[in-house]
Amino acid sequence: MSGGWTPSAQLKRMALERAQPLAASLELTYACNWRCVFCYNPRRHDIRRLAGAEWLTVLDDLRSLGTLFVALTGGEPLTHPEFLAIARGVRERGLALRVLTNGALVTERMAGELAALRPLAVELSLHGAHPATHDRATATPGSFEAMLRGLDRLLARGATVVLKTPLTRLNEHELEAMATLAADRGVPYRVDPTITPRDDGDPAPLAYRASAAAVERLFEKLASLGQLPHETRGAGGINCGLGRTTLAIDPEGDVFPCLQWRKAALGNVRQTRLLELWPTSPARAKAAAVSQAANDRLVASGGALASFPFCPALALQRTGDPLVPDPSHVAQAEAADRVRLSLTGPAGASPRT
């Protein structure tokens, strides 16, 4: 259960000081060929989706801002009619590419095109170890087999692939089997126990959150791999890259300080070039200040929360306050702490991810 890119400490520190958006998530479209029951995307189609040429201008600005990593996501990004032109545009500008796809639209031709771009990773969604579980989660019969065909086509061409699973009450009993499926194909595997409301505020996905027992089992597995979630914080530090090292742009060009933060857009790339908008946005600066305030609040709280990853954007969605963790986050932090203590004892050093 591994994968993903982590910047060096020095690069991260410099980027945080400069508000250099190292990583950008571009939501090319909300359209999708699956209907995952816990999806965070709003249940609507794009109204005025950015065209390929507009995305290429965004990529020019990202390069000028010092972005290094671009994720093409959605919805299902492969449904965008100009997906390949945009993906090529990422690589032509010397930016590292990640593609987040469900894999079902990865034809033989698409697998070849993607592999030729040498992406940092093509990240595919795995929602169960068996067709019935996976297809129930996606509300799409045949989605499990379609995903596996796409996965195998990418692997046959030497593409770097990562399998990712949102842990839910639908698949929590298949956690080990999903890890085995990934291991049998030799691909990194990541599991995330966090299920979020939809970006439009609809709380329906929260009904699919995994049980507390399943989350604790996941943490025990991660601890055995040296990957138990953990943060080392100190007074005056910064909790995360919100408003500094991350940004997201939705299908219609609205810019946000991270993929989860949907409180208010910083602006729209159709009205203001990203190159001008990002450095001067008061909303970006306010979001960045929230990240620092969150760090200090967590340090002062002590206990399990002080050493567990925290997302102010999710806190805002769930409690209305980006500095106040919701009960499910507190429960996860306490579960991680119990697992750590069971391995190290009260005086032991916490494992690092």
Coordinates of C-alpha atoms in Angstrom, one line a residue:
M1 CA 0.0 0.0 0.0
S2 CA 2.2 2.7 -1.3
G3 CA 2.7 5.2 -4.1
G4 CA 2.5 8.9 -4.7
W5 CA 5.1 11.6 -4.9
T6 CA 6.4 13.5 -1.9
P7 CA 8.5 16.6 -2.4
S8 CA 11.9 16.9 -0.6
A9 CA 11.8 18.8 2.6
Q10 CA 13.8 21.7 1.2
L11 CA 11.7 22.0 -1.9
K12 CA 8.5 21.9 0.1
R13 CA 9.8 24.6 2.5
M14 CA 10.8 26.9 -0.3
A15 CA 7.5 26.4 -2.1
L16 CA 5.5 27.1 1.0
E17 CA 7.4 30.4 1.6
R18 CA 6.9 31.5 -2.0
A19 CA 3.3 30.3 -2.4
Q20 CA 4.6 28.3 -5.4
P21 CA 1.9 25.9 -6.6
L22 CA 4.0 22.7 -7.0
A23 CA 1.0 20.5 -7.8
A24 CA -2.1 21.4 -9.8
S25 CA -5.3 19.3 -10.2
L26 CA -7.2 20.1 -13.4
E27 CA -10.7 18.8 -13.4
L28 CA -11.2 18.5 -17.2
T29 CA -14.9 17.5 -16.9
Y30 CA -17.6 16.3 -14.5
A31 CA -18.8 13.8 -17.1
C32 CA -18.2 10.2 -16.2
N33 CA -19.2 6.8 -17.5
W34 CA -19.6 5.5 -14.0
R35 CA -22.0 6.7 -11.2
C36 CA -20.0 5.9 -8.1
V37 CA -22.4 6.1 -5.1
F38 CA -19.9 8.0 -2.9
C39 CA -18.4 10.3 -5.6
Y40 CA -17.6 13.9 -4.4
N41 CA -18.3 15.5 -7.8
P42 CA -21.6 17.4 -8.0
R43 CA -24.4 15.6 -9.9
R44 CA -24.5 17.9 -12.9
H45 CA -23.0 18.1 -16.3
D46 CA -20.5 20.8 -17.3
I47 CA -22.2 24.0 -18.3
R48 CA -19.4 25.8 -20.0
R49 CA -16.5 23.4 -20.1
L50 CA -13.0 24.8 -20.9
A51 CA -11.8 23.8 -24.4
G52 CA -8.4 22.4 -25.1
A53 CA -6.9 25.7 -26.1
E54 CA -8.0 27.3 -22.8
W55 CA -6.4 24.4 -20.9
L56 CA -3.1 24.9 -22.8
T57 CA -3.1 28.5 -21.7
V58 CA -3.5 27.4 -18.1
L59 CA -0.6 25.0 -18.6
D60 CA 1.6 27.9 -19.8
D61 CA 0.7 29.9 -16.7
L62 CA 1.3 26.9 -14.4
R63 CA 4.8 26.5 -15.9
S64 CA 5.5 30.2 -15.3
L65 CA 4.3 29.9 -11.7
G66 CA 6.7 27.1 -11.0
T67 CA 4.3 24.2 -11.0
L68 CA 6.0 20.8 -11.4
F69 CA 3.2 18.3 -11.2
V70 CA -0.1 18.3 -13.0
A71 CA -2.9 15.8 -12.4
L72 CA -5.7 15.4 -15.0
T73 CA -8.8 14.3 -13.3
G74 CA -12.6 14.7 -13.4
G75 CA -15.2 13.2 -13.5
E76 CA -13.6 10.9 -16.0
P77 CA -10.9 12.9 -17.8
L78 CA -10.8 10.5 -20.8
T79 CA -14.3 11.6 -21.7
H80 CA -13.0 15.1 -22.5
P81 CA -12.8 15.2 -26.4
E82 CA -9.4 16.9 -26.2
F83 CA -7.9 14.9 -23.4
L84 CA -4.9 13.7 -25.4
A85 CA -4.1 17.2 -26.6
I86 CA -4.2 18.5 -23.1
A87 CA -2.1 15.6 -21.7
R88 CA 0.5 16.1 -24.5
G89 CA 0.5 19.8 -23.5
V90 CA 1.5 18.9 -20.0
R91 CA 4.5 16.9 -21.1
E92 CA 5.5 19.4 -23.9
R93 CA 5.9 22.0 -21.1
G94 CA 8.2 19.8 -19.1
L95 CA 5.6 19.1 -16.4
A96 CA 5.2 15.7 -14.7
L97 CA 1.8 14.1 -15.5
R98 CA -0.6 12.1 -13.4
V99 CA -3.8 10.8 -14.9
L100 CA -6.7 9.9 -12.5
T101 CA -9.0 7.6 -14.4
N102 CA -11.4 4.7 -13.8
G103 CA -9.6 2.7 -16.5
A104 CA -12.7 1.6 -18.3
L105 CA -12.0 3.8 -21.4
V106 CA -8.4 2.8 -21.7
T107 CA -8.6 1.1 -25.1
E108 CA -5.5 -0.5 -26.8
R109 CA -4.9 2.7 -28.6
M110 CA -5.4 4.9 -25.5
A111 CA -3.0 2.7 -23.5
G112 CA -0.3 3.2 -26.1
E113 CA -0.9 6.9 -26.2
L114 CA -0.7 7.2 -22.4
A115 CA 2.4 5.0 -22.1
A116 CA 4.1 7.1 -24.8
L117 CA 3.7 10.2 -22.6
R118 CA 5.7 8.6 -19.8
P119 CA 3.3 9.8 -17.0
L120 CA 4.5 9.8 -13.5
A121 CA 1.5 7.5 -12.9
V122 CA -1.8 6.5 -14.3
E123 CA -4.0 6.1 -11.2
L124 CA -6.9 3.7 -11.5
S125 CA -9.8 3.2 -9.1
L126 CA -10.4 -0.1 -7.5
H127 CA -13.7 -0.4 -5.5
G128 CA -13.7 -4.1 -4.7
A129 CA -11.9 -7.4 -5.1
H130 CA -14.9 -9.0 -6.9
P131 CA -17.2 -7.8 -9.7
A132 CA -20.3 -7.7 -7.5
T133 CA -18.7 -5.4 -5.0
H134 CA -17.0 -3.1 -7.5
D135 CA -20.0 -2.8 -9.8
R136 CA -22.3 -2.0 -6.9
A137 CA -20.0 0.9 -5.8
T138 CA -19.9 2.3 -9.4
A139 CA -23.5 1.6 -10.2
T140 CA -22.2 0.3 -13.5
P141 CA -22.5 -3.4 -14.5
G142 CA -19.2 -4.7 -16.0
S143 CA -17.1 -1.9 -14.6
F144 CA -14.8 -4.2 -12.7
E145 CA -13.8 -6.2 -15.8
A146 CA -13.5 -3.0 -17.8
M147 CA -11.1 -1.5 -15.3
L148 CA -9.0 -4.7 -15.2
R149 CA -8.8 -4.7 -19.0
G150 CA -7.6 -1.1 -18.9
L151 CA -5.1 -1.9 -16.2
D152 CA -3.6 -4.8 -18.1
R153 CA -3.3 -2.8 -21.3
L154 CA -1.4 -0.1 -19.5
L155 CA 0.9 -2.6 -17.8
A156 CA 1.5 -4.4 -21.1
R157 CA 2.9 -1.2 -22.5
G158 CA 5.1 -0.4 -19.5
A159 CA 3.1 2.5 -18.1
T160 CA 3.5 3.2 -14.4
V161 CA 0.1 2.4 -12.8
V162 CA -1.2 2.9 -9.2
L163 CA -4.4 1.3 -7.9
K164 CA -6.4 3.4 -5.4
T165 CA -9.3 2.5 -3.2
P166 CA -11.7 4.7 -1.2
L167 CA -12.4 2.4 1.8
T168 CA -16.2 2.1 2.2
R169 CA -18.7 0.0 4.0
L170 CA -19.2 -1.8 0.6
N171 CA -15.6 -3.0 0.3
E172 CA -14.1 -3.0 3.8
H173 CA -14.4 -6.8 4.1
E174 CA -12.3 -7.2 0.9
L175 CA -9.3 -5.0 1.9
E176 CA -6.8 -7.9 2.0
A177 CA -8.1 -9.3 -1.3
M178 CA -7.8 -5.9 -3.0
A179 CA -4.2 -5.6 -1.8
T180 CA -3.5 -9.1 -3.1
L181 CA -5.0 -8.2 -6.5
A182 CA -2.6 -5.2 -6.7
A183 CA 0.3 -7.2 -5.5
D184 CA -0.3 -10.0 -8.1
R185 CA 0.0 -7.4 -10.8
G186 CA 3.0 -5.7 -9.2
V187 CA 1.5 -2.3 -8.9
P188 CA 1.5 0.1 -5.9
Y189 CA -1.7 0.2 -3.9
R190 CA -3.2 3.1 -1.9
V191 CA -6.2 3.1 0.4
D192 CA -8.0 6.2 1.7
P193 CA -10.5 5.9 4.5
T194 CA -11.8 9.4 4.0
I195 CA -15.2 9.8 2.3
T196 CA -16.3 13.4 1.7
P197 CA -19.6 15.2 1.0
R198 CA -20.1 16.3 -2.6
D199 CA -18.6 19.6 -3.7
D200 CA -22.1 21.1 -3.8
G201 CA -22.6 20.2 -0.1
D202 CA -24.7 17.0 -0.7
P203 CA -23.9 14.8 2.3
A204 CA -25.1 11.6 0.7
P205 CA -21.7 10.0 0.2
L206 CA -21.1 10.0 3.9
A207 CA -23.5 7.1 4.3
Y208 CA -20.9 4.9 2.7
R209 CA -18.1 5.6 5.2
A210 CA -16.3 2.5 6.4
S211 CA -16.8 1.2 10.0
A212 CA -14.4 2.3 12.7
A213 CA -13.2 -1.3 13.0
A214 CA -12.3 -1.4 9.3
V215 CA -10.4 1.9 9.6
E216 CA -8.4 0.6 12.5
R217 CA -7.6 -2.6 10.6
L218 CA -6.3 -0.4 7.7
F219 CA -4.1 1.5 10.1
E220 CA -2.7 -1.7 11.5
K221 CA -1.8 -2.8 8.0
L222 CA -0.2 0.5 7.2
A223 CA 1.7 0.4 10.5
S224 CA 3.2 -3.0 9.5
L225 CA 4.5 -1.3 6.3
G226 CA 5.8 1.7 8.1
Q227 CA 3.1 3.9 6.5
L228 CA 0.9 4.8 9.4
P229 CA -0.4 8.4 8.9
H230 CA 1.6 10.8 11.0
E231 CA 2.5 14.5 11.1
T232 CA 5.3 16.2 13.1
R233 CA 4.1 19.7 13.9
G234 CA 5.6 22.6 15.8
A235 CA 4.3 26.1 16.8
G236 CA 4.4 28.5 13.8
G237 CA 4.4 25.8 11.2
I238 CA 2.1 25.2 8.3
N239 CA -0.5 22.4 8.3
C240 CA -0.6 21.8 4.6
G241 CA -0.2 23.4 1.2
L242 CA -3.6 25.0 1.1
G243 CA -3.3 28.3 -0.8
R244 CA 0.5 27.8 -1.2
T245 CA 1.7 24.7 -2.9
T246 CA -1.6 23.3 -4.3
L247 CA -4.3 24.5 -6.6
A248 CA -7.3 23.1 -8.5
I249 CA -9.3 24.3 -11.5
D250 CA -12.7 23.0 -12.2
P251 CA -14.2 22.2 -15.6
E252 CA -15.5 25.7 -16.1
G253 CA -12.3 27.5 -15.1
D254 CA -12.9 28.4 -11.4
V255 CA -9.7 28.3 -9.4
F256 CA -9.5 26.9 -5.8
P257 CA -6.5 26.8 -3.4
C258 CA -6.7 23.0 -3.3
L259 CA -8.9 20.2 -4.7
Q260 CA -11.1 20.0 -1.5
W261 CA -11.5 23.7 -0.7
R262 CA -14.7 24.8 -2.4
K263 CA -15.7 27.7 0.0
A264 CA -15.2 30.3 -2.7
A265 CA -13.3 30.4 -6.0
L266 CA -10.3 32.6 -6.2
G267 CA -11.4 33.7 -9.6
N268 CA -11.9 32.3 -13.1
V269 CA -9.2 31.8 -15.7
R270 CA -11.6 33.0 -18.4
Q271 CA -11.7 36.4 -16.7
T272 CA -8.2 36.6 -15.3
R273 CA -5.1 34.7 -16.4
L274 CA -3.9 32.3 -13.7
L275 CA -0.5 33.9 -13.8
E276 CA -2.0 37.1 -12.5
L277 CA -4.7 35.6 -10.4
W278 CA -2.7 33.2 -8.2
P279 CA -0.1 35.7 -6.7
T280 CA -2.6 38.5 -6.1
S281 CA -5.8 36.8 -4.9
P282 CA -6.8 37.9 -1.4
A283 CA -8.9 34.7 -1.1
R284 CA -5.8 32.6 -1.7
A285 CA -3.9 34.5 1.0
K286 CA -6.8 34.0 3.4
A287 CA -6.8 30.2 2.7
A288 CA -3.1 30.1 3.3
A289 CA -3.5 31.8 6.6
V290 CA -6.1 29.1 7.6
S291 CA -3.4 26.5 7.1
Q292 CA -1.1 28.2 9.5
A293 CA -3.9 28.7 12.1
A294 CA -4.9 25.1 11.8
N295 CA -1.3 24.0 12.6
D296 CA -1.2 26.1 15.7
R297 CA -4.6 24.9 16.8
L298 CA -3.6 21.3 16.5
V299 CA -0.3 21.8 18.3
A300 CA -2.1 23.4 21.2
S301 CA -4.7 20.6 21.3
G302 CA -2.0 18.0 21.9
G303 CA -2.8 14.3 21.9
A304 CA -3.7 12.3 18.9
L305 CA -4.9 15.2 16.8
A306 CA -1.5 17.0 17.1
S307 CA 0.2 14.2 15.2
F308 CA -2.4 13.2 12.6
P309 CA -2.9 14.6 9.1
F310 CA -5.7 17.2 9.0
C311 CA -7.6 18.8 6.1
P312 CA -9.1 22.2 6.8
A313 CA -11.2 22.0 3.7
L314 CA -12.9 18.8 4.9
A315 CA -13.3 20.3 8.3
L316 CA -15.0 23.3 6.7
Q317 CA -17.4 21.0 4.8
R318 CA -18.3 19.0 7.8
T319 CA -18.3 21.4 10.7
G320 CA -18.5 24.8 9.1
D321 CA -15.2 25.8 10.6
P322 CA -11.9 24.9 8.9
L323 CA -10.1 24.8 12.3
V324 CA -12.6 22.3 14.0
P325 CA -12.1 18.6 13.3
D326 CA -15.4 16.7 12.9
P327 CA -16.0 13.5 15.0
S328 CA -15.0 11.1 12.2
H329 CA -11.6 12.8 11.9
V330 CA -11.1 12.7 15.7
A331 CA -12.0 9.0 15.6
Q332 CA -9.4 8.3 12.9
A333 CA -6.7 10.2 14.8
E334 CA -7.4 8.3 17.9
A335 CA -7.4 5.0 16.1
A336 CA -4.0 5.8 14.5
D337 CA -2.7 6.7 18.0
R338 CA -3.9 3.4 19.5
V339 CA -2.2 1.5 16.7
R340 CA 1.0 3.4 17.2
L341 CA 1.0 2.9 20.9
S342 CA 0.3 -0.8 20.5
L343 CA 3.5 -1.1 18.5
T344 CA 5.8 1.3 20.3
G345 CA 4.5 1.9 23.8
P346 CA 3.8 5.4 25.2
A347 CA 7.4 6.5 25.0
G348 CA 8.1 5.1 21.6
A349 CA 8.8 7.1 18.5
S350 CA 6.0 7.5 16.0
P351 CA 6.4 5.9 12.6
R352 CA 6.7 8.2 9.7
T353 CA 4.9 7.9 6.4

